[in-house]
PDB file of C-alpha atoms in Angstrom:
ATOM      1  CA  ILE A  19      -7.116  19.592   0.238  1.00 55.00           C
ATOM      2  CA  ALA A  20      -6.592  17.183   3.136  1.00 69.00           C
ATOM      3  CA  GLY A  21      -6.779  13.980   1.069  1.00 90.00           C
ATOM      4  CA  ILE A  22      -7.424  11.137   3.472  1.00 94.00           C
ATOM      5  CA  THR A  23      -7.710  11.540   7.215  1.00 94.00           C
ATOM      6  CA  GLN A  24      -7.752   8.719   9.733  1.00 96.00           C
ATOM      7  CA  ALA A  25      -8.671   8.755  13.389  1.00 96.00           C
ATOM      8  CA  PRO A  26      -7.457   8.016  15.936  1.00 97.00           C
ATOM      9  CA  THR A  27      -3.735   8.249  15.246  1.00 95.00           C
ATOM     10  CA  SER A  28      -3.106   5.531  17.778  1.00 96.00           C
ATOM     11  CA  GLN A  29      -5.120   3.555  20.303  1.00 96.00           C
ATOM     12  CA  ILE A  30      -4.544   1.002  23.027  1.00 97.00           C
ATOM     13  CA  LEU A  31      -7.531  -1.264  23.465  1.00 95.00           C
ATOM     14  CA  ALA A  32      -8.453  -4.044  25.858  1.00 97.00           C
ATOM     15  CA  ALA A  33      -9.262  -7.379  24.274  1.00 97.00           C
ATOM     16  CA  GLY A  34     -12.984  -7.895  23.811  1.00 97.00           C
ATOM     17  CA  ARG A  35     -13.745  -4.231  23.347  1.00 97.00           C
ATOM     18  CA  ARG A  36     -15.413  -2.791  20.283  1.00 97.00           C
ATOM     19  CA  MET A  37     -13.475  -0.249  18.225  1.00 97.00           C
ATOM     20  CA  THR A  38     -14.203   1.791  15.125  1.00 98.00           C
ATOM     21  CA  LEU A  39     -11.431   3.257  13.045  1.00 98.00           C
ATOM     22  CA  ARG A  40     -12.508   6.255  11.053  1.00 98.00           C
ATOM     23  CA  CYS A  41     -11.508   7.179   7.519  1.00 98.00           C
ATOM     24  CA  THR A  42     -12.624  10.217   5.540  1.00 97.00           C
ATOM     25  CA  GLN A  43     -11.555  11.360   2.090  1.00 96.00           C
ATOM     26  CA  ASP A  44     -12.290  14.651   0.370  1.00 95.00           C
ATOM     27  CA  MET A  45     -11.275  13.677  -3.167  1.00 92.00           C
ATOM     28  CA  ARG A  46     -14.721  12.321  -4.151  1.00 93.00           C
ATOM     29  CA  HIS A  47     -13.146   8.981  -4.980  1.00 93.00           C
ATOM     30  CA  ASN A  48     -15.539   6.124  -5.581  1.00 92.00           C
ATOM     31  CA  ALA A  49     -13.356   3.324  -4.249  1.00 92.00           C
ATOM     32  CA  MET A  50     -12.013   2.971  -0.718  1.00 94.00           C
ATOM     33  CA  TYR A  51      -9.917   0.305   0.994  1.00 94.00           C
ATOM     34  CA  TRP A  52      -8.693  -0.833   4.387  1.00 96.00           C
ATOM     35  CA  TYR A  53      -5.307  -2.510   4.797  1.00 96.00           C
ATOM     36  CA  ARG A  54      -3.389  -3.757   7.782  1.00 96.00           C
ATOM     37  CA  GLN A  55       0.379  -3.618   7.889  1.00 94.00           C
ATOM     38  CA  ASP A  56       2.341  -6.142   9.913  1.00 93.00           C
ATOM     39  CA  LEU A  57       6.095  -6.543  10.116  1.00 87.00           C
ATOM     40  CA  GLY A  58       7.344  -9.024   7.557  1.00 84.00           C
ATOM     41  CA  LEU A  59       3.944  -9.358   5.906  1.00 87.00           C
ATOM     42  CA  GLY A  60       3.601  -6.061   4.088  1.00 87.00           C
ATOM     43  CA  LEU A  61       0.107  -4.674   3.585  1.00 91.00           C
ATOM     44  CA  ARG A  62      -2.909  -6.945   3.350  1.00 93.00           C
ATOM     45  CA  LEU A  63      -6.345  -5.920   2.160  1.00 92.00           C
ATOM     46  CA  ILE A  64      -9.100  -6.270   4.776  1.00 96.00           C
ATOM     47  CA  HIS A  65     -12.170  -4.846   3.036  1.00 96.00           C
ATOM     48  CA  TYR A  66     -12.897  -2.607   0.117  1.00 93.00           C
ATOM     49  CA  SER A  67     -15.752  -0.616  -1.369  1.00 93.00           C
ATOM     50  CA  ASN A  68     -16.103   0.118  -5.072  1.00 90.00           C
ATOM     51  CA  THR A  69     -18.796   2.737  -4.547  1.00 92.00           C
ATOM     52  CA  ALA A  70     -21.081   4.053  -1.825  1.00 94.00           C
ATOM     53  CA  GLY A  71     -23.485   1.356  -0.683  1.00 94.00           C
ATOM     54  CA  THR A  72     -21.288  -1.602  -1.664  1.00 94.00           C
ATOM     55  CA  THR A  73     -18.502  -3.414   0.156  1.00 95.00           C
ATOM     56  CA  GLY A  74     -16.385  -6.486  -0.442  1.00 93.00           C
ATOM     57  CA  LYS A  75     -14.017  -8.768   1.412  1.00 94.00           C
ATOM     58  CA  GLY A  76     -10.297  -8.677   0.931  1.00 91.00           C
ATOM     59  CA  GLU A  77      -7.589 -11.114   1.917  1.00 90.00           C
ATOM     60  CA  VAL A  78      -8.035 -10.925   5.710  1.00 95.00           C
ATOM     61  CA  PRO A  79     -11.634  -9.887   6.510  1.00 96.00           C
ATOM     62  CA  ASP A  80     -12.334 -12.039   9.581  1.00 97.00           C
ATOM     63  CA  GLY A  81     -13.044 -10.039  12.734  1.00 97.00           C
ATOM     64  CA  TYR A  82     -13.638  -6.804  10.829  1.00 98.00           C
ATOM     65  CA  SER A  83     -16.673  -5.123   9.313  1.00 98.00           C
ATOM     66  CA  VAL A  84     -17.114  -2.016   7.200  1.00 98.00           C
ATOM     67  CA  SER A  85     -19.893   0.196   5.932  1.00 96.00           C
ATOM     68  CA  ARG A  86     -20.078   2.772   3.157  1.00 97.00           C
ATOM     69  CA  ALA A  87     -23.068   5.004   3.757  1.00 97.00           C
ATOM     70  CA  ASN A  88     -21.670   7.838   1.635  1.00 96.00           C
ATOM     71  CA  THR A  89     -18.776   8.596  -0.703  1.00 96.00           C
ATOM     72  CA  ASP A  90     -16.502  10.230   1.843  1.00 96.00           C
ATOM     73  CA  ASP A  91     -16.522   7.902   4.852  1.00 97.00           C
ATOM     74  CA  PHE A  92     -15.434   4.302   5.245  1.00 98.00           C
ATOM     75  CA  PRO A  93     -15.260   3.215   8.897  1.00 98.00           C
ATOM     76  CA  LEU A  94     -13.690  -0.076   9.955  1.00 98.00           C
ATOM     77  CA  THR A  95     -15.139  -1.807  13.020  1.00 98.00           C
ATOM     78  CA  LEU A  96     -13.604  -4.449  15.228  1.00 97.00           C
ATOM     79  CA  ALA A  97     -16.607  -5.933  17.030  1.00 95.00           C
ATOM     80  CA  SER A  98     -14.585  -7.722  19.707  1.00 97.00           C
ATOM     81  CA  ALA A  99     -10.882  -6.966  19.466  1.00 97.00           C
ATOM     82  CA  VAL A 100      -8.254  -9.680  19.881  1.00 97.00           C
ATOM     83  CA  PRO A 101      -4.475  -9.297  20.336  1.00 97.00           C
ATOM     84  CA  SER A 102      -3.804 -10.595  16.810  1.00 97.00           C
ATOM     85  CA  GLN A 103      -5.494  -7.463  15.513  1.00 98.00           C
ATOM     86  CA  THR A 104      -2.632  -5.374  16.851  1.00 97.00           C
ATOM     87  CA  SER A 105      -1.378  -3.686  13.708  1.00 97.00           C
ATOM     88  CA  VAL A 106      -1.113  -0.459  11.767  1.00 95.00           C
ATOM     89  CA  TYR A 107      -4.235   0.176   9.732  1.00 97.00           C
ATOM     90  CA  PHE A 108      -4.227   2.179   6.516  1.00 96.00           C
ATOM     91  CA  CYS A 109      -7.190   3.526   4.650  1.00 96.00           C
ATOM     92  CA  ALA A 110      -6.845   4.284   0.937  1.00 93.00           C
ATOM     93  CA  SER A 111      -8.998   5.587  -1.885  1.00 93.00           C
ATOM     94  CA  SER A 112      -8.946   5.685  -5.659  1.00 90.00           C
ATOM     95  CA  ASP A 113     -11.138   6.810  -8.509  1.00 86.00           C
ATOM     96  CA  SER A 114     -13.305   4.355 -10.398  1.00 73.00           C
ATOM     97  CA  SER A 115     -10.807   3.229 -12.995  1.00 63.00           C
ATOM     98  CA  SER A 116      -8.776   0.134 -12.251  1.00 62.00           C
ATOM     99  CA  THR A 117      -5.716   2.035 -13.446  1.00 66.00           C
ATOM    100  CA  ASP A 118      -6.097   4.860 -10.979  1.00 75.00           C
ATOM    101  CA  THR A 119      -3.672   5.472  -8.176  1.00 82.00           C
ATOM    102  CA  GLN A 120      -4.574   4.532  -4.633  1.00 88.00           C
ATOM    103  CA  TYR A 121      -3.927   7.324  -2.161  1.00 90.00           C
ATOM    104  CA  PHE A 122      -3.172   6.349   1.417  1.00 92.00           C
ATOM    105  CA  GLY A 123      -4.003   7.924   4.733  1.00 93.00           C
ATOM    106  CA  PRO A 124      -1.426   8.367   7.519  1.00 92.00           C
ATOM    107  CA  GLY A 125      -2.482   5.220   9.362  1.00 94.00           C
ATOM    108  CA  THR A 126      -3.818   4.222  12.784  1.00 96.00           C
ATOM    109  CA  ARG A 127      -1.607   2.263  15.148  1.00 96.00           C
ATOM    110  CA  LEU A 128      -3.777  -0.106  17.167  1.00 97.00           C
ATOM    111  CA  THR A 129      -2.579  -2.173  20.113  1.00 97.00           C
ATOM    112  CA  VAL A 130      -4.900  -4.797  21.589  1.00 97.00           C
ATOM    113  CA  LEU A 131      -3.902  -6.047  25.024  1.00 96.00           C
TER     114      LEU A 131
ATOM    115  CA  ALA B  29      -3.634 -16.035  -7.176  1.00 74.00           C
ATOM    116  CA  GLN B  30      -1.405 -13.091  -7.642  1.00 81.00           C
ATOM    117  CA  SER B  31       1.700 -12.678  -5.529  1.00 89.00           C
ATOM    118  CA  VAL B  32       4.639 -10.342  -5.230  1.00 93.00           C
ATOM    119  CA  THR B  33       8.110 -11.215  -3.994  1.00 95.00           C
ATOM    120  CA  GLN B  34      10.644  -8.711  -2.779  1.00 96.00           C
ATOM    121  CA  PRO B  35      13.656 -10.884  -2.015  1.00 95.00           C
ATOM    122  CA  ASP B  36      15.670  -8.257  -0.157  1.00 95.00           C
ATOM    123  CA  ILE B  37      14.463  -7.372   3.342  1.00 94.00           C
ATOM    124  CA  HIS B  38      17.164  -4.742   3.874  1.00 95.00           C
ATOM    125  CA  ILE B  39      19.548  -2.991   1.516  1.00 96.00           C
ATOM    126  CA  THR B  40      22.285  -0.537   2.463  1.00 96.00           C
ATOM    127  CA  VAL B  41      23.581   1.849  -0.181  1.00 96.00           C
ATOM    128  CA  SER B  42      26.149   4.611   0.079  1.00 97.00           C
ATOM    129  CA  GLU B  43      24.886   8.103  -0.621  1.00 96.00           C
ATOM    130  CA  GLY B  44      25.496   8.914  -4.277  1.00 97.00           C
ATOM    131  CA  ALA B  45      25.618   5.269  -5.323  1.00 97.00           C
ATOM    132  CA  SER B  46      23.105   3.647  -7.625  1.00 97.00           C
ATOM    133  CA  LEU B  47      20.172   1.619  -6.341  1.00 97.00           C
ATOM    134  CA  GLU B  48      18.182  -1.327  -7.618  1.00 97.00           C
ATOM    135  CA  LEU B  49      15.343  -2.893  -5.640  1.00 98.00           C
ATOM    136  CA  ARG B  50      14.046  -6.195  -6.897  1.00 98.00           C
ATOM    137  CA  CYS B  51      10.430  -7.178  -7.403  1.00 97.00           C
ATOM    138  CA  ASN B  52       9.067 -10.358  -8.946  1.00 96.00           C
ATOM    139  CA  TYR B  53       5.395 -11.046  -9.451  1.00 93.00           C
ATOM    140  CA  SER B  54       3.113 -13.900 -10.296  1.00 90.00           C
ATOM    141  CA  TYR B  55       0.085 -13.059 -12.408  1.00 81.00           C
ATOM    142  CA  GLY B  56      -1.694 -14.725 -15.289  1.00 72.00           C
ATOM    143  CA  ALA B  57      -2.258 -11.743 -17.567  1.00 76.00           C
ATOM    144  CA  THR B  58      -0.593  -8.386 -18.094  1.00 75.00           C
ATOM    145  CA  PRO B  59      -0.306  -6.979 -14.618  1.00 83.00           C
ATOM    146  CA  TYR B  60      -0.800  -3.518 -13.242  1.00 88.00           C
ATOM    147  CA  LEU B  61       2.392  -2.862 -11.266  1.00 91.00           C
ATOM    148  CA  PHE B  62       3.202  -0.227  -8.694  1.00 93.00           C
ATOM    149  CA  TRP B  63       6.017   0.943  -6.457  1.00 96.00           C
ATOM    150  CA  TYR B  64       5.175   2.774  -3.244  1.00 95.00           C
ATOM    151  CA  VAL B  65       7.479   4.359  -0.666  1.00 96.00           C
ATOM    152  CA  GLN B  66       6.797   4.644   3.050  1.00 93.00           C
ATOM    153  CA  SER B  67       8.828   6.983   5.223  1.00 90.00           C
ATOM    154  CA  PRO B  68       8.957   6.223   8.952  1.00 84.00           C
ATOM    155  CA  GLY B  69       5.618   6.883  10.619  1.00 81.00           C
ATOM    156  CA  GLN B  70       3.994   7.888   7.356  1.00 83.00           C
ATOM    157  CA  GLY B  71       1.495   6.470   4.926  1.00 86.00           C
ATOM    158  CA  LEU B  72       2.409   5.148   1.496  1.00 91.00           C
ATOM    159  CA  GLN B  73       3.204   7.384  -1.431  1.00 92.00           C
ATOM    160  CA  LEU B  74       3.103   6.237  -5.046  1.00 92.00           C
ATOM    161  CA  LEU B  75       6.458   6.424  -6.826  1.00 95.00           C
ATOM    162  CA  LEU B  76       5.404   5.070 -10.210  1.00 94.00           C
ATOM    163  CA  LYS B  77       3.054   2.677 -11.962  1.00 91.00           C
ATOM    164  CA  TYR B  78       2.966   0.503 -15.063  1.00 91.00           C
ATOM    165  CA  PHE B  79      -0.160  -0.478 -16.960  1.00 85.00           C
ATOM    166  CA  SER B  80       0.926  -0.877 -20.580  1.00 82.00           C
ATOM    167  CA  GLY B  81       3.133   0.634 -23.270  1.00 84.00           C
ATOM    168  CA  ASP B  82       6.740   1.633 -22.685  1.00 87.00           C
ATOM    169  CA  THR B  83       8.297  -0.884 -20.330  1.00 90.00           C
ATOM    170  CA  LEU B  84      10.573   1.733 -18.750  1.00 95.00           C
ATOM    171  CA  VAL B  85       8.525   3.896 -16.426  1.00 95.00           C
ATOM    172  CA  GLN B  86       9.645   7.160 -14.897  1.00 96.00           C
ATOM    173  CA  GLY B  87       8.422   8.179 -11.485  1.00 96.00           C
ATOM    174  CA  ILE B  88       8.826  10.877  -8.910  1.00 95.00           C
ATOM    175  CA  LYS B  89      12.007  11.678  -6.989  1.00 94.00           C
ATOM    176  CA  GLY B  90      14.225  10.424  -9.823  1.00 96.00           C
ATOM    177  CA  PHE B  91      13.078   6.810  -9.646  1.00 97.00           C
ATOM    178  CA  GLU B  92      12.412   4.551 -12.600  1.00 97.00           C
ATOM    179  CA  ALA B  93      11.338   0.956 -13.042  1.00 97.00           C
ATOM    180  CA  GLU B  94      11.503  -1.511 -15.887  1.00 96.00           C
ATOM    181  CA  PHE B  95       8.846  -4.114 -16.633  1.00 94.00           C
ATOM    182  CA  LYS B  96      10.350  -7.344 -17.954  1.00 93.00           C
ATOM    183  CA  ARG B  97       7.638  -9.803 -18.862  1.00 91.00           C
ATOM    184  CA  SER B  98      10.077 -12.644 -19.589  1.00 91.00           C
ATOM    185  CA  GLN B  99      11.480 -12.381 -16.064  1.00 93.00           C
ATOM    186  CA  SER B 100       8.194 -11.433 -14.338  1.00 93.00           C
ATOM    187  CA  SER B 101      10.072  -8.549 -12.795  1.00 95.00           C
ATOM    188  CA  PHE B 102       9.515  -4.874 -12.114  1.00 96.00           C
ATOM    189  CA  ASN B 103      12.728  -3.636 -10.524  1.00 98.00           C
ATOM    190  CA  LEU B 104      13.053  -0.123  -9.166  1.00 98.00           C
ATOM    191  CA  ARG B 105      16.180   1.902  -9.898  1.00 98.00           C
ATOM    192  CA  LYS B 106      17.729   5.219  -9.058  1.00 97.00           C
ATOM    193  CA  PRO B 107      21.110   6.361 -10.430  1.00 97.00           C
ATOM    194  CA  SER B 108      22.211   8.319  -7.358  1.00 97.00           C
ATOM    195  CA  VAL B 109      20.711   7.801  -3.923  1.00 97.00           C
ATOM    196  CA  HIS B 110      20.186  10.656  -1.483  1.00 96.00           C
ATOM    197  CA  TRP B 111      20.015  10.310   2.301  1.00 95.00           C
ATOM    198  CA  SER B 112      16.351  11.325   2.135  1.00 94.00           C
ATOM    199  CA  ASP B 113      15.601   8.167   0.123  1.00 96.00           C
ATOM    200  CA  ALA B 114      15.998   6.043   3.256  1.00 96.00           C
ATOM    201  CA  ALA B 115      12.565   4.455   3.674  1.00 96.00           C
ATOM    202  CA  GLU B 116      10.666   1.255   3.069  1.00 95.00           C
ATOM    203  CA  TYR B 117       9.715   0.415  -0.492  1.00 97.00           C
ATOM    204  CA  PHE B 118       6.794  -1.743  -1.516  1.00 95.00           C
ATOM    205  CA  CYS B 119       6.104  -3.333  -4.860  1.00 95.00           C
ATOM    206  CA  ALA B 120       2.464  -4.157  -5.609  1.00 92.00           C
ATOM    207  CA  VAL B 121       0.422  -5.791  -8.347  1.00 90.00           C
ATOM    208  CA  GLY B 122      -3.138  -4.791  -9.144  1.00 83.00           C
ATOM    209  CA  GLU B 123      -5.794  -7.446  -8.799  1.00 69.00           C
ATOM    210  CA  GLY B 124      -9.270  -6.941 -10.154  1.00 60.00           C
ATOM    211  CA  PHE B 125     -10.729  -3.571  -9.379  1.00 55.00           C
ATOM    212  CA  GLN B 126      -7.573  -2.022  -8.027  1.00 64.00           C
ATOM    213  CA  LYS B 127      -7.228  -4.475  -5.162  1.00 75.00           C
ATOM    214  CA  LEU B 128      -3.520  -4.372  -4.633  1.00 84.00           C
ATOM    215  CA  VAL B 129      -1.381  -7.287  -3.530  1.00 89.00           C
ATOM    216  CA  PHE B 130       1.740  -5.983  -1.833  1.00 92.00           C
ATOM    217  CA  GLY B 131       5.166  -7.453  -1.386  1.00 94.00           C
ATOM    218  CA  THR B 132       6.659  -7.599   2.081  1.00 94.00           C
ATOM    219  CA  GLY B 133       8.801  -4.536   1.476  1.00 95.00           C
ATOM    220  CA  THR B 134      12.487  -3.656   1.283  1.00 96.00           C
ATOM    221  CA  ARG B 135      13.991  -1.304   3.827  1.00 95.00           C
ATOM    222  CA  LEU B 136      16.591   0.997   2.297  1.00 97.00           C
ATOM    223  CA  LEU B 137      19.347   2.333   4.482  1.00 96.00           C
ATOM    224  CA  VAL B 138      21.626   5.060   3.142  1.00 96.00           C
ATOM    225  CA  SER B 139      25.120   5.331   4.548  1.00 94.00           C
ATOM    226  CA  PRO B 140      27.113   8.581   4.416  1.00 91.00           C
TER     227      PRO B 140
END
């Protein structure tokens, strides 16, 4: 079982370009999440999805969009990247219960120049 | 709004010594509390979690944490640290449907 996979592992992107970060889980979890991790700020929630077909905004959603067409995939799109979006991005998933553990992917390191 | 404070940015502990990492939270009701560990270049791994019941929670890798409602704390402890425990540790509180609010992390360094 792979758990959660993220792609790419790392990316350097010119400002203004569009970028999609991919996230796939094979645990059949209903809920999925995107976080960004910045030095000194810990992890902050960008967007989440409680189940396929629904999404919600987290703490820092501006400049990002997500979709949840099926249970397994939860891509994160930067429509027009800016340098402040340079960060490490983590995808996570959990089962439906609010007490269930979130499992994290290995992360994508994104640099916007 | 919920918040989590980890007052120590870095902690250095000698191998074999005991460890305590501090975590304080702000939340109106009984919180869901978590400790995660992140090794360099890796994702986060859950060490332990508290939802209700016994306030002393056992986790993986010999870690434990104690929920103290009166102090709004959930400190992580380990009786004897190993060099492989060097990592960054994050405390988190559950908000709503599992939306976690993370602290800023504590980096643990282990000296020989």
